[in-house]
């Protein structure tokens, strides 16, 4: 007769929580402080990505969800793959999950929701690209390009060349290259510091 395996060998509690320094940063953002332009929103996100490196809490990526109409910050996330030991803990996934939890629903495009915009320090990898339509956001703003991330060793996965058109066909507006050089500089700084390039084996 086989003995029952300990429960902790069959299940685990998974919690995706933002790092303490980020909680303090977000607490310092006035509830109604508007980020009026895409550039202001991207500057905020790029600074989060840089601080994530400085604090040693993950990779060189950050993202945030804003109310596109008012410019109000709804939620933010940073890459926490190495910190949490989770390959899915990309900045966009964390930001979207935080927004859904704070707004109380899985569909950010549903009734009663604000006009949600995802601002990411880099173009989405294959995983995050797949998550964007299901999230309900109505627009996407990107900083660094896919090739900027690949240039320092990150594997962005297999993406269709017409991914922008694919999102726009679903009613999701896309804007690229917002503060691209600033966002790409963070990637290069991370690589120069010898930061771990996870999932870089291309398969």
JSON list of C-alpha atoms in Angstrom, two decimals:
[
{"chain": "A", "resi": 1, "resn": "UNK", "atom": "CA", "xyz": [0.00, 0.00, 0.00]},
{"chain": "A", "resi": 2, "resn": "UNK", "atom": "CA", "xyz": [1.44, 3.35, -1.04]},
{"chain": "A", "resi": 3, "resn": "UNK", "atom": "CA", "xyz": [1.69, 5.98, 1.62]},
{"chain": "A", "resi": 4, "resn": "UNK", "atom": "CA", "xyz": [0.13, 9.33, 0.84]},
{"chain": "A", "resi": 5, "resn": "UNK", "atom": "CA", "xyz": [2.60, 11.94, -0.38]},
{"chain": "A", "resi": 6, "resn": "UNK", "atom": "CA", "xyz": [2.94, 15.02, 1.80]},
{"chain": "A", "resi": 7, "resn": "UNK", "atom": "CA", "xyz": [0.52, 17.68, 0.64]},
{"chain": "A", "resi": 8, "resn": "UNK", "atom": "CA", "xyz": [3.29, 20.22, 0.13]},
{"chain": "A", "resi": 9, "resn": "UNK", "atom": "CA", "xyz": [4.72, 17.96, -2.57]},
{"chain": "A", "resi": 10, "resn": "UNK", "atom": "CA", "xyz": [1.50, 18.14, -4.55]},
{"chain": "A", "resi": 11, "resn": "UNK", "atom": "CA", "xyz": [0.41, 21.73, -4.14]},
{"chain": "A", "resi": 12, "resn": "UNK", "atom": "CA", "xyz": [1.90, 25.10, -3.43]},
{"chain": "A", "resi": 13, "resn": "UNK", "atom": "CA", "xyz": [0.57, 28.52, -2.66]},
{"chain": "A", "resi": 14, "resn": "UNK", "atom": "CA", "xyz": [1.59, 31.01, -5.33]},
{"chain": "A", "resi": 15, "resn": "UNK", "atom": "CA", "xyz": [1.62, 34.71, -4.50]},
{"chain": "A", "resi": 16, "resn": "UNK", "atom": "CA", "xyz": [2.75, 37.38, -6.92]},
{"chain": "A", "resi": 17, "resn": "UNK", "atom": "CA", "xyz": [3.45, 40.35, -4.68]},
{"chain": "A", "resi": 18, "resn": "UNK", "atom": "CA", "xyz": [5.34, 43.46, -5.67]},
{"chain": "A", "resi": 19, "resn": "UNK", "atom": "CA", "xyz": [8.57, 44.21, -3.78]},
{"chain": "A", "resi": 20, "resn": "UNK", "atom": "CA", "xyz": [8.42, 46.42, -0.67]},
{"chain": "A", "resi": 21, "resn": "UNK", "atom": "CA", "xyz": [10.33, 49.30, -2.28]},
{"chain": "A", "resi": 22, "resn": "UNK", "atom": "CA", "xyz": [7.73, 49.43, -5.03]},
{"chain": "A", "resi": 23, "resn": "UNK", "atom": "CA", "xyz": [4.87, 49.55, -2.53]},
{"chain": "A", "resi": 24, "resn": "UNK", "atom": "CA", "xyz": [6.53, 52.57, -0.95]},
{"chain": "A", "resi": 25, "resn": "UNK", "atom": "CA", "xyz": [6.99, 54.18, -4.37]},
{"chain": "A", "resi": 26, "resn": "UNK", "atom": "CA", "xyz": [3.35, 53.68, -5.31]},
{"chain": "A", "resi": 27, "resn": "UNK", "atom": "CA", "xyz": [2.20, 54.96, -1.92]},
{"chain": "A", "resi": 28, "resn": "UNK", "atom": "CA", "xyz": [4.04, 58.15, -2.74]},
{"chain": "A", "resi": 29, "resn": "UNK", "atom": "CA", "xyz": [2.05, 58.70, -5.93]},
{"chain": "A", "resi": 30, "resn": "UNK", "atom": "CA", "xyz": [-0.90, 60.99, -5.22]},
{"chain": "A", "resi": 31, "resn": "UNK", "atom": "CA", "xyz": [-4.16, 59.20, -5.93]},
{"chain": "A", "resi": 32, "resn": "UNK", "atom": "CA", "xyz": [-5.29, 61.76, -8.46]},
{"chain": "A", "resi": 33, "resn": "UNK", "atom": "CA", "xyz": [-1.90, 62.84, -9.81]},
{"chain": "A", "resi": 34, "resn": "UNK", "atom": "CA", "xyz": [-2.33, 62.75, -13.59]},
{"chain": "A", "resi": 35, "resn": "UNK", "atom": "CA", "xyz": [0.25, 61.45, -16.03]},
{"chain": "A", "resi": 36, "resn": "UNK", "atom": "CA", "xyz": [-1.12, 63.47, -18.91]},
{"chain": "A", "resi": 37, "resn": "UNK", "atom": "CA", "xyz": [1.07, 62.28, -21.78]},
{"chain": "A", "resi": 38, "resn": "UNK", "atom": "CA", "xyz": [2.45, 58.96, -23.00]},
{"chain": "A", "resi": 39, "resn": "UNK", "atom": "CA", "xyz": [5.93, 60.32, -22.37]},
{"chain": "A", "resi": 40, "resn": "UNK", "atom": "CA", "xyz": [5.16, 61.08, -18.72]},
{"chain": "A", "resi": 41, "resn": "UNK", "atom": "CA", "xyz": [3.70, 57.62, -18.23]},
{"chain": "A", "resi": 42, "resn": "UNK", "atom": "CA", "xyz": [6.67, 55.97, -19.91]},
{"chain": "A", "resi": 43, "resn": "UNK", "atom": "CA", "xyz": [9.16, 58.00, -17.87]},
{"chain": "A", "resi": 44, "resn": "UNK", "atom": "CA", "xyz": [7.49, 56.68, -14.71]},
{"chain": "A", "resi": 45, "resn": "UNK", "atom": "CA", "xyz": [7.66, 53.09, -15.99]},
{"chain": "A", "resi": 46, "resn": "UNK", "atom": "CA", "xyz": [11.29, 53.36, -17.14]},
{"chain": "A", "resi": 47, "resn": "UNK", "atom": "CA", "xyz": [12.26, 54.66, -13.71]},
{"chain": "A", "resi": 48, "resn": "UNK", "atom": "CA", "xyz": [10.56, 51.62, -12.14]},
{"chain": "A", "resi": 49, "resn": "UNK", "atom": "CA", "xyz": [12.58, 49.32, -14.40]},
{"chain": "A", "resi": 50, "resn": "UNK", "atom": "CA", "xyz": [15.82, 51.05, -13.40]},
{"chain": "A", "resi": 51, "resn": "UNK", "atom": "CA", "xyz": [14.96, 50.89, -9.70]},
{"chain": "A", "resi": 52, "resn": "UNK", "atom": "CA", "xyz": [14.12, 47.19, -10.01]},
{"chain": "A", "resi": 53, "resn": "UNK", "atom": "CA", "xyz": [17.73, 46.62, -11.06]},
{"chain": "A", "resi": 54, "resn": "UNK", "atom": "CA", "xyz": [19.13, 48.88, -8.35]},
{"chain": "A", "resi": 55, "resn": "UNK", "atom": "CA", "xyz": [17.12, 47.06, -5.68]},
{"chain": "A", "resi": 56, "resn": "UNK", "atom": "CA", "xyz": [18.10, 43.63, -7.00]},
{"chain": "A", "resi": 57, "resn": "UNK", "atom": "CA", "xyz": [14.47, 42.49, -7.18]},
{"chain": "A", "resi": 58, "resn": "UNK", "atom": "CA", "xyz": [14.29, 41.33, -10.79]},
{"chain": "A", "resi": 59, "resn": "UNK", "atom": "CA", "xyz": [15.00, 42.02, -14.41]},
{"chain": "A", "resi": 60, "resn": "UNK", "atom": "CA", "xyz": [15.14, 45.31, -16.33]},
{"chain": "A", "resi": 61, "resn": "UNK", "atom": "CA", "xyz": [11.47, 45.59, -17.23]},
{"chain": "A", "resi": 62, "resn": "UNK", "atom": "CA", "xyz": [8.46, 47.43, -15.80]},
{"chain": "A", "resi": 63, "resn": "UNK", "atom": "CA", "xyz": [4.88, 48.15, -16.82]},
{"chain": "A", "resi": 64, "resn": "UNK", "atom": "CA", "xyz": [1.87, 50.04, -15.53]},
{"chain": "A", "resi": 65, "resn": "UNK", "atom": "CA", "xyz": [-1.84, 50.32, -16.21]},
{"chain": "A", "resi": 66, "resn": "UNK", "atom": "CA", "xyz": [-3.25, 53.83, -16.48]},
{"chain": "A", "resi": 67, "resn": "UNK", "atom": "CA", "xyz": [-6.68, 55.30, -17.02]},
{"chain": "A", "resi": 68, "resn": "UNK", "atom": "CA", "xyz": [-6.05, 56.60, -20.52]},
{"chain": "A", "resi": 69, "resn": "UNK", "atom": "CA", "xyz": [-8.64, 59.33, -20.14]},
{"chain": "A", "resi": 70, "resn": "UNK", "atom": "CA", "xyz": [-7.58, 60.89, -16.84]},
{"chain": "A", "resi": 71, "resn": "UNK", "atom": "CA", "xyz": [-3.94, 59.80, -16.78]},
{"chain": "A", "resi": 72, "resn": "UNK", "atom": "CA", "xyz": [-4.45, 58.26, -13.35]},
{"chain": "A", "resi": 73, "resn": "UNK", "atom": "CA", "xyz": [-2.13, 55.43, -12.37]},
{"chain": "A", "resi": 74, "resn": "UNK", "atom": "CA", "xyz": [-4.14, 52.29, -11.62]},
{"chain": "A", "resi": 75, "resn": "UNK", "atom": "CA", "xyz": [-1.47, 49.65, -11.02]},
{"chain": "A", "resi": 76, "resn": "UNK", "atom": "CA", "xyz": [2.14, 48.84, -11.79]},
{"chain": "A", "resi": 77, "resn": "UNK", "atom": "CA", "xyz": [4.43, 45.86, -11.99]},
{"chain": "A", "resi": 78, "resn": "UNK", "atom": "CA", "xyz": [8.08, 45.00, -12.41]},
{"chain": "A", "resi": 79, "resn": "UNK", "atom": "CA", "xyz": [9.76, 41.87, -13.66]},
{"chain": "A", "resi": 80, "resn": "UNK", "atom": "CA", "xyz": [10.14, 39.39, -10.79]},
{"chain": "A", "resi": 81, "resn": "UNK", "atom": "CA", "xyz": [11.14, 36.18, -12.55]},
{"chain": "A", "resi": 82, "resn": "UNK", "atom": "CA", "xyz": [14.33, 35.67, -10.57]},
{"chain": "A", "resi": 83, "resn": "UNK", "atom": "CA", "xyz": [12.97, 37.03, -7.29]},
{"chain": "A", "resi": 84, "resn": "UNK", "atom": "CA", "xyz": [9.92, 34.74, -7.24]},
{"chain": "A", "resi": 85, "resn": "UNK", "atom": "CA", "xyz": [11.32, 31.83, -9.27]},
{"chain": "A", "resi": 86, "resn": "UNK", "atom": "CA", "xyz": [8.39, 32.17, -11.69]},
{"chain": "A", "resi": 87, "resn": "UNK", "atom": "CA", "xyz": [8.91, 32.33, -15.43]},
{"chain": "A", "resi": 88, "resn": "UNK", "atom": "CA", "xyz": [5.52, 34.02, -15.87]},
{"chain": "A", "resi": 89, "resn": "UNK", "atom": "CA", "xyz": [6.30, 36.93, -13.51]},
{"chain": "A", "resi": 90, "resn": "UNK", "atom": "CA", "xyz": [6.93, 39.42, -16.31]},
{"chain": "A", "resi": 91, "resn": "UNK", "atom": "CA", "xyz": [6.22, 43.08, -15.68]},
{"chain": "A", "resi": 92, "resn": "UNK", "atom": "CA", "xyz": [3.18, 43.22, -17.95]},
{"chain": "A", "resi": 93, "resn": "UNK", "atom": "CA", "xyz": [1.60, 40.14, -16.37]},
{"chain": "A", "resi": 94, "resn": "UNK", "atom": "CA", "xyz": [2.19, 41.56, -12.87]},
{"chain": "A", "resi": 95, "resn": "UNK", "atom": "CA", "xyz": [0.77, 44.98, -13.80]},
{"chain": "A", "resi": 96, "resn": "UNK", "atom": "CA", "xyz": [-2.31, 43.47, -15.42]},
{"chain": "A", "resi": 97, "resn": "UNK", "atom": "CA", "xyz": [-2.91, 41.13, -12.47]},
{"chain": "A", "resi": 98, "resn": "UNK", "atom": "CA", "xyz": [-2.56, 44.02, -10.02]},
{"chain": "A", "resi": 99, "resn": "UNK", "atom": "CA", "xyz": [-5.01, 46.14, -12.03]},
{"chain": "A", "resi": 100, "resn": "UNK", "atom": "CA", "xyz": [-7.55, 43.33, -12.23]},
{"chain": "A", "resi": 101, "resn": "UNK", "atom": "CA", "xyz": [-7.31, 42.71, -8.49]},
{"chain": "A", "resi": 102, "resn": "UNK", "atom": "CA", "xyz": [-7.61, 46.41, -7.64]},
{"chain": "A", "resi": 103, "resn": "UNK", "atom": "CA", "xyz": [-10.50, 47.03, -10.05]},
{"chain": "A", "resi": 104, "resn": "UNK", "atom": "CA", "xyz": [-12.26, 43.81, -9.13]},
{"chain": "A", "resi": 105, "resn": "UNK", "atom": "CA", "xyz": [-12.56, 41.99, -12.43]},
{"chain": "A", "resi": 106, "resn": "UNK", "atom": "CA", "xyz": [-10.69, 39.91, -15.00]},
{"chain": "A", "resi": 107, "resn": "UNK", "atom": "CA", "xyz": [-11.91, 42.02, -17.94]},
{"chain": "A", "resi": 108, "resn": "UNK", "atom": "CA", "xyz": [-10.38, 45.50, -17.86]},
{"chain": "A", "resi": 109, "resn": "UNK", "atom": "CA", "xyz": [-12.52, 46.39, -20.85]},
{"chain": "A", "resi": 110, "resn": "UNK", "atom": "CA", "xyz": [-15.79, 45.38, -19.22]},
{"chain": "A", "resi": 111, "resn": "UNK", "atom": "CA", "xyz": [-18.68, 47.54, -18.15]},
{"chain": "A", "resi": 112, "resn": "UNK", "atom": "CA", "xyz": [-17.89, 50.14, -15.55]},
{"chain": "A", "resi": 113, "resn": "UNK", "atom": "CA", "xyz": [-14.14, 49.86, -16.07]},
{"chain": "A", "resi": 114, "resn": "UNK", "atom": "CA", "xyz": [-11.95, 52.87, -16.94]},
{"chain": "A", "resi": 115, "resn": "UNK", "atom": "CA", "xyz": [-10.31, 53.09, -20.36]},
{"chain": "A", "resi": 116, "resn": "UNK", "atom": "CA", "xyz": [-7.28, 51.01, -19.42]},
{"chain": "A", "resi": 117, "resn": "UNK", "atom": "CA", "xyz": [-3.93, 51.55, -21.11]},
{"chain": "A", "resi": 118, "resn": "UNK", "atom": "CA", "xyz": [-0.91, 49.29, -20.60]},
{"chain": "A", "resi": 119, "resn": "UNK", "atom": "CA", "xyz": [2.42, 51.11, -20.70]},
{"chain": "A", "resi": 120, "resn": "UNK", "atom": "CA", "xyz": [5.44, 48.81, -20.92]},
{"chain": "A", "resi": 121, "resn": "UNK", "atom": "CA", "xyz": [9.13, 49.64, -20.85]},
{"chain": "A", "resi": 122, "resn": "UNK", "atom": "CA", "xyz": [9.64, 47.18, -23.72]},
{"chain": "A", "resi": 123, "resn": "UNK", "atom": "CA", "xyz": [7.55, 45.58, -26.41]},
{"chain": "A", "resi": 124, "resn": "UNK", "atom": "CA", "xyz": [5.79, 42.45, -25.13]},
{"chain": "A", "resi": 125, "resn": "UNK", "atom": "CA", "xyz": [7.37, 39.02, -25.40]},
{"chain": "A", "resi": 126, "resn": "UNK", "atom": "CA", "xyz": [5.34, 36.19, -26.91]},
{"chain": "A", "resi": 127, "resn": "UNK", "atom": "CA", "xyz": [3.71, 35.34, -23.56]},
{"chain": "A", "resi": 128, "resn": "UNK", "atom": "CA", "xyz": [2.75, 38.89, -22.65]},
{"chain": "A", "resi": 129, "resn": "UNK", "atom": "CA", "xyz": [1.55, 39.55, -26.18]},
{"chain": "A", "resi": 130, "resn": "UNK", "atom": "CA", "xyz": [-0.88, 36.66, -25.77]},
{"chain": "A", "resi": 131, "resn": "UNK", "atom": "CA", "xyz": [-2.11, 38.02, -22.43]},
{"chain": "A", "resi": 132, "resn": "UNK", "atom": "CA", "xyz": [-2.87, 41.52, -23.66]},
{"chain": "A", "resi": 133, "resn": "UNK", "atom": "CA", "xyz": [-6.09, 40.80, -25.62]},
{"chain": "A", "resi": 134, "resn": "UNK", "atom": "CA", "xyz": [-7.49, 38.68, -22.78]},
{"chain": "A", "resi": 135, "resn": "UNK", "atom": "CA", "xyz": [-6.81, 41.43, -20.25]},
{"chain": "A", "resi": 136, "resn": "UNK", "atom": "CA", "xyz": [-9.28, 43.89, -21.76]},
{"chain": "A", "resi": 137, "resn": "UNK", "atom": "CA", "xyz": [-6.91, 46.86, -22.07]},
{"chain": "A", "resi": 138, "resn": "UNK", "atom": "CA", "xyz": [-7.80, 49.21, -24.90]},
{"chain": "A", "resi": 139, "resn": "UNK", "atom": "CA", "xyz": [-4.32, 50.50, -25.72]},
{"chain": "A", "resi": 140, "resn": "UNK", "atom": "CA", "xyz": [-0.64, 49.57, -25.44]},
{"chain": "A", "resi": 141, "resn": "UNK", "atom": "CA", "xyz": [2.33, 51.94, -25.27]},
{"chain": "A", "resi": 142, "resn": "UNK", "atom": "CA", "xyz": [5.86, 50.51, -25.65]},
{"chain": "A", "resi": 143, "resn": "UNK", "atom": "CA", "xyz": [9.32, 51.90, -24.98]},
{"chain": "A", "resi": 144, "resn": "UNK", "atom": "CA", "xyz": [12.22, 49.68, -26.08]},
{"chain": "A", "resi": 145, "resn": "UNK", "atom": "CA", "xyz": [11.80, 47.52, -29.16]},
{"chain": "A", "resi": 146, "resn": "UNK", "atom": "CA", "xyz": [11.82, 43.74, -29.32]},
{"chain": "A", "resi": 147, "resn": "UNK", "atom": "CA", "xyz": [15.26, 43.89, -30.94]},
{"chain": "A", "resi": 148, "resn": "UNK", "atom": "CA", "xyz": [16.61, 45.98, -28.05]},
{"chain": "A", "resi": 149, "resn": "UNK", "atom": "CA", "xyz": [15.74, 43.18, -25.62]},
{"chain": "A", "resi": 150, "resn": "UNK", "atom": "CA", "xyz": [17.10, 40.49, -27.93]},
{"chain": "A", "resi": 151, "resn": "UNK", "atom": "CA", "xyz": [20.33, 42.47, -28.37]},
{"chain": "A", "resi": 152, "resn": "UNK", "atom": "CA", "xyz": [21.24, 41.95, -24.71]},
{"chain": "A", "resi": 153, "resn": "UNK", "atom": "CA", "xyz": [20.29, 38.26, -24.78]},
{"chain": "A", "resi": 154, "resn": "UNK", "atom": "CA", "xyz": [16.63, 38.02, -23.82]},
{"chain": "A", "resi": 155, "resn": "UNK", "atom": "CA", "xyz": [14.52, 35.48, -25.71]},
{"chain": "A", "resi": 156, "resn": "UNK", "atom": "CA", "xyz": [11.29, 37.22, -26.68]},
{"chain": "A", "resi": 157, "resn": "UNK", "atom": "CA", "xyz": [9.76, 34.09, -28.19]},
{"chain": "A", "resi": 158, "resn": "UNK", "atom": "CA", "xyz": [8.11, 33.51, -31.53]},
{"chain": "A", "resi": 159, "resn": "UNK", "atom": "CA", "xyz": [6.00, 36.53, -32.48]},
{"chain": "A", "resi": 160, "resn": "UNK", "atom": "CA", "xyz": [4.23, 37.25, -35.73]},
{"chain": "A", "resi": 161, "resn": "UNK", "atom": "CA", "xyz": [5.72, 40.15, -37.63]},
{"chain": "A", "resi": 162, "resn": "UNK", "atom": "CA", "xyz": [2.27, 41.72, -37.84]},
{"chain": "A", "resi": 163, "resn": "UNK", "atom": "CA", "xyz": [1.59, 41.56, -34.09]},
{"chain": "A", "resi": 164, "resn": "UNK", "atom": "CA", "xyz": [0.79, 45.28, -33.98]},
{"chain": "A", "resi": 165, "resn": "UNK", "atom": "CA", "xyz": [-1.81, 44.91, -36.70]},
{"chain": "A", "resi": 166, "resn": "UNK", "atom": "CA", "xyz": [-3.19, 41.88, -34.87]},
{"chain": "A", "resi": 167, "resn": "UNK", "atom": "CA", "xyz": [-3.79, 43.89, -31.70]},
{"chain": "A", "resi": 168, "resn": "UNK", "atom": "CA", "xyz": [-5.24, 46.82, -33.61]},
{"chain": "A", "resi": 169, "resn": "UNK", "atom": "CA", "xyz": [-7.64, 44.46, -35.40]},
{"chain": "A", "resi": 170, "resn": "UNK", "atom": "CA", "xyz": [-8.95, 43.59, -31.92]},
{"chain": "A", "resi": 171, "resn": "UNK", "atom": "CA", "xyz": [-9.50, 47.26, -31.13]},
{"chain": "A", "resi": 172, "resn": "UNK", "atom": "CA", "xyz": [-6.31, 47.73, -29.11]},
{"chain": "A", "resi": 173, "resn": "UNK", "atom": "CA", "xyz": [-4.40, 50.84, -30.17]},
{"chain": "A", "resi": 174, "resn": "UNK", "atom": "CA", "xyz": [-0.60, 50.47, -30.18]},
{"chain": "A", "resi": 175, "resn": "UNK", "atom": "CA", "xyz": [2.06, 53.17, -29.90]},
{"chain": "A", "resi": 176, "resn": "UNK", "atom": "CA", "xyz": [5.75, 52.24, -30.12]},
{"chain": "A", "resi": 177, "resn": "UNK", "atom": "CA", "xyz": [9.13, 53.88, -29.49]},
{"chain": "A", "resi": 178, "resn": "UNK", "atom": "CA", "xyz": [7.99, 56.19, -26.67]},
{"chain": "A", "resi": 179, "resn": "UNK", "atom": "CA", "xyz": [11.26, 57.14, -24.90]},
{"chain": "A", "resi": 180, "resn": "UNK", "atom": "CA", "xyz": [12.81, 54.15, -26.66]},
{"chain": "A", "resi": 181, "resn": "UNK", "atom": "CA", "xyz": [16.41, 55.19, -26.04]},
{"chain": "A", "resi": 182, "resn": "UNK", "atom": "CA", "xyz": [15.84, 55.70, -22.30]},
{"chain": "A", "resi": 183, "resn": "UNK", "atom": "CA", "xyz": [14.13, 52.32, -22.01]},
{"chain": "A", "resi": 184, "resn": "UNK", "atom": "CA", "xyz": [16.77, 50.53, -24.09]},
{"chain": "A", "resi": 185, "resn": "UNK", "atom": "CA", "xyz": [19.52, 52.14, -22.00]},
{"chain": "A", "resi": 186, "resn": "UNK", "atom": "CA", "xyz": [18.17, 50.32, -18.92]},
{"chain": "A", "resi": 187, "resn": "UNK", "atom": "CA", "xyz": [18.49, 47.01, -20.77]},
{"chain": "A", "resi": 188, "resn": "UNK", "atom": "CA", "xyz": [22.10, 47.77, -21.69]},
{"chain": "A", "resi": 189, "resn": "UNK", "atom": "CA", "xyz": [22.91, 48.84, -18.13]},
{"chain": "A", "resi": 190, "resn": "UNK", "atom": "CA", "xyz": [21.52, 45.56, -16.83]},
{"chain": "A", "resi": 191, "resn": "UNK", "atom": "CA", "xyz": [23.58, 43.55, -19.30]},
{"chain": "A", "resi": 192, "resn": "UNK", "atom": "CA", "xyz": [26.73, 45.54, -18.47]},
{"chain": "A", "resi": 193, "resn": "UNK", "atom": "CA", "xyz": [26.22, 44.76, -14.77]},
{"chain": "A", "resi": 194, "resn": "UNK", "atom": "CA", "xyz": [26.07, 41.05, -15.56]},
{"chain": "A", "resi": 195, "resn": "UNK", "atom": "CA", "xyz": [22.40, 40.69, -14.63]},
{"chain": "A", "resi": 196, "resn": "UNK", "atom": "CA", "xyz": [21.02, 37.17, -15.22]},
{"chain": "A", "resi": 197, "resn": "UNK", "atom": "CA", "xyz": [19.44, 36.69, -18.63]},
{"chain": "A", "resi": 198, "resn": "UNK", "atom": "CA", "xyz": [16.78, 34.12, -17.83]},
{"chain": "A", "resi": 199, "resn": "UNK", "atom": "CA", "xyz": [15.05, 31.95, -20.44]},
{"chain": "A", "resi": 200, "resn": "UNK", "atom": "CA", "xyz": [17.80, 32.86, -22.87]},
{"chain": "A", "resi": 201, "resn": "UNK", "atom": "CA", "xyz": [18.49, 29.39, -24.23]},
{"chain": "A", "resi": 202, "resn": "UNK", "atom": "CA", "xyz": [16.01, 29.79, -27.11]},
{"chain": "A", "resi": 203, "resn": "UNK", "atom": "CA", "xyz": [14.10, 26.60, -26.33]}
]
